[in-house]
mmCIF file of C-alpha atoms in Angstrom:
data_model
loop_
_atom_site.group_PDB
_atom_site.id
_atom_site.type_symbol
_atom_site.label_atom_id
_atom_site.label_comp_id
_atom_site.label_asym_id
_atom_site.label_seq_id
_atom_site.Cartn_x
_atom_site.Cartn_y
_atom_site.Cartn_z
ATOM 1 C CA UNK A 3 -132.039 -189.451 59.707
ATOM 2 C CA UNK A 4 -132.281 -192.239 57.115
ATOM 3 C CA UNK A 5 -131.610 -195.903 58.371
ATOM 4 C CA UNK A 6 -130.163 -198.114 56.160
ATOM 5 C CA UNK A 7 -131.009 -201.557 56.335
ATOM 6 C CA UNK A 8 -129.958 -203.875 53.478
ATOM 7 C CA UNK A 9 -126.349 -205.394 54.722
ATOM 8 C CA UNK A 10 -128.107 -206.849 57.849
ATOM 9 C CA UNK A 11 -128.619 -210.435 58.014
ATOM 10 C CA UNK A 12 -132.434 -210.465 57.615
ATOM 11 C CA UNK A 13 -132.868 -208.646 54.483
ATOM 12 C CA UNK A 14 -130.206 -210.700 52.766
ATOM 13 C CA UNK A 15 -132.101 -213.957 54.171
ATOM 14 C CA UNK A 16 -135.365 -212.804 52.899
ATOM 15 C CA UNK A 17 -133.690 -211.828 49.294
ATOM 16 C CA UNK A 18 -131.737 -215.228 49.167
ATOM 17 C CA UNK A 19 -135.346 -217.225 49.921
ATOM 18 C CA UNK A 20 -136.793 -215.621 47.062
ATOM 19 C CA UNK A 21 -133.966 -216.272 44.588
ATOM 20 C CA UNK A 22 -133.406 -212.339 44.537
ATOM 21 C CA UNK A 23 -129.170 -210.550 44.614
ATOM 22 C CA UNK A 24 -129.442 -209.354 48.307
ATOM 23 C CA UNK A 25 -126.832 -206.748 46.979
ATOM 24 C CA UNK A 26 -129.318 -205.279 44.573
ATOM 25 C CA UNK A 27 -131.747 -204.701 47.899
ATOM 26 C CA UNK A 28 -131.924 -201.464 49.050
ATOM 27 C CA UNK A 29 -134.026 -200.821 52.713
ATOM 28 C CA UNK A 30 -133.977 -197.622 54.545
ATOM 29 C CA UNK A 31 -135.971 -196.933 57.387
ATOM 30 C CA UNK A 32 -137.260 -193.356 58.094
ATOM 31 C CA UNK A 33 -138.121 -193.055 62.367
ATOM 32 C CA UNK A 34 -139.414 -189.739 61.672
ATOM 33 C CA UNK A 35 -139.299 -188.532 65.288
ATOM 34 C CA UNK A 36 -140.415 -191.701 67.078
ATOM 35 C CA UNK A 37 -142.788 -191.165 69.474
ATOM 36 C CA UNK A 38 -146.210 -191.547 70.293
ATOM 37 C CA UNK A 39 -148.271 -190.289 67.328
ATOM 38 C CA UNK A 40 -145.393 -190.107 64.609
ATOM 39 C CA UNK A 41 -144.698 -192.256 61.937
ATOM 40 C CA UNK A 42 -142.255 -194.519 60.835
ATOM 41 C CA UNK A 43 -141.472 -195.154 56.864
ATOM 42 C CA UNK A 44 -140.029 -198.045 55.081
ATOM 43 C CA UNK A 45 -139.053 -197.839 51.693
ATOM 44 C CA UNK A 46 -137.502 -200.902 50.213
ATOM 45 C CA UNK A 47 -136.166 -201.193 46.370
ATOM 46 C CA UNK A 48 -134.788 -203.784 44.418
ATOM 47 C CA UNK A 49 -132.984 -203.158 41.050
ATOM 48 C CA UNK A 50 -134.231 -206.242 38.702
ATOM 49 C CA UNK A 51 -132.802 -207.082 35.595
ATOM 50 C CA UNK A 52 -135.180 -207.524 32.890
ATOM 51 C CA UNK A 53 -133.208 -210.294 31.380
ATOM 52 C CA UNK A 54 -134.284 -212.436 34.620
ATOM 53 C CA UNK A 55 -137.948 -212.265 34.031
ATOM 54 C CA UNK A 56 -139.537 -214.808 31.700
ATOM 55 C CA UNK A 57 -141.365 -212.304 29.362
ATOM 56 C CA UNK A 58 -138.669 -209.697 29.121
ATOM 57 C CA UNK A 59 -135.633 -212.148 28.721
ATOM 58 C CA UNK A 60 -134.129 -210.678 25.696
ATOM 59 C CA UNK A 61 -134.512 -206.815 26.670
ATOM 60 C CA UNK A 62 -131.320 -205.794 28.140
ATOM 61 C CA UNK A 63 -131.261 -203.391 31.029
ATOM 62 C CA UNK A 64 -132.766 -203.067 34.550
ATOM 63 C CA UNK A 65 -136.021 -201.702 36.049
ATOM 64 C CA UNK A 66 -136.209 -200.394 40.178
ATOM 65 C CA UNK A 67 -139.287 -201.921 41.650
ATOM 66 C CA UNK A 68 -140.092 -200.266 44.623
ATOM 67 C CA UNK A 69 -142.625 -199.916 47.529
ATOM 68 C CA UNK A 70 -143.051 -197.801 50.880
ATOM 69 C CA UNK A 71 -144.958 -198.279 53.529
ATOM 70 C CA UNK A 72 -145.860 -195.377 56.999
ATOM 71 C CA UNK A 73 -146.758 -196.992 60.200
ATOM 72 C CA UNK A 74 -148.197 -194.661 62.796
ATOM 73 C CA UNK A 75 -146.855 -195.445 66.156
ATOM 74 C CA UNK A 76 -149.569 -195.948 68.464
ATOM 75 C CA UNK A 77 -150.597 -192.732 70.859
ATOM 76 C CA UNK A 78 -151.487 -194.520 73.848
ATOM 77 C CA UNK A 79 -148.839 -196.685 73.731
ATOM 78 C CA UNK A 80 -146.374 -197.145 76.723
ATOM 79 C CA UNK A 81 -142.887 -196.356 76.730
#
């Protein structure tokens, strides 16, 4: 089960800091099965314009930047 994260407050905070649309931010968390010894994924994307970046300003259209990152959750960690 996919979490989605980008109406919170904290993802729209860190979007407005760096000048970014927070409604073109798109955050889903993945808690696998969340315990000891799983993962959990992140994937966050962001749907730029490429008439907002200085080198691209007169190409019309928009490009998805995107990243993921899996954190293993410890083993030996308490509950």
């Amino acid at each position: 089960r996919l979490i989605e994260v980008a109406e919170r407050p904290a993802p729209a905070q860190v979007a407005a800091a760096y000048r970014l649309d927070p409604s073109r931010i798109r955050i889903t968390i993945d808690p696998g099965w969340f315990r000891r010894g799983s993962d959990v994924t992140v994937h966050a994307a962001y749907s730029a314009r490429l008439s907002d970046l200085p080198a691209l300003g007169l190409i019309a259209g928009s490009a998805e930047l995107s990243a993921s990152h899996v954190e293993p959750i410890d083993r030996y960690r308490s509950r």
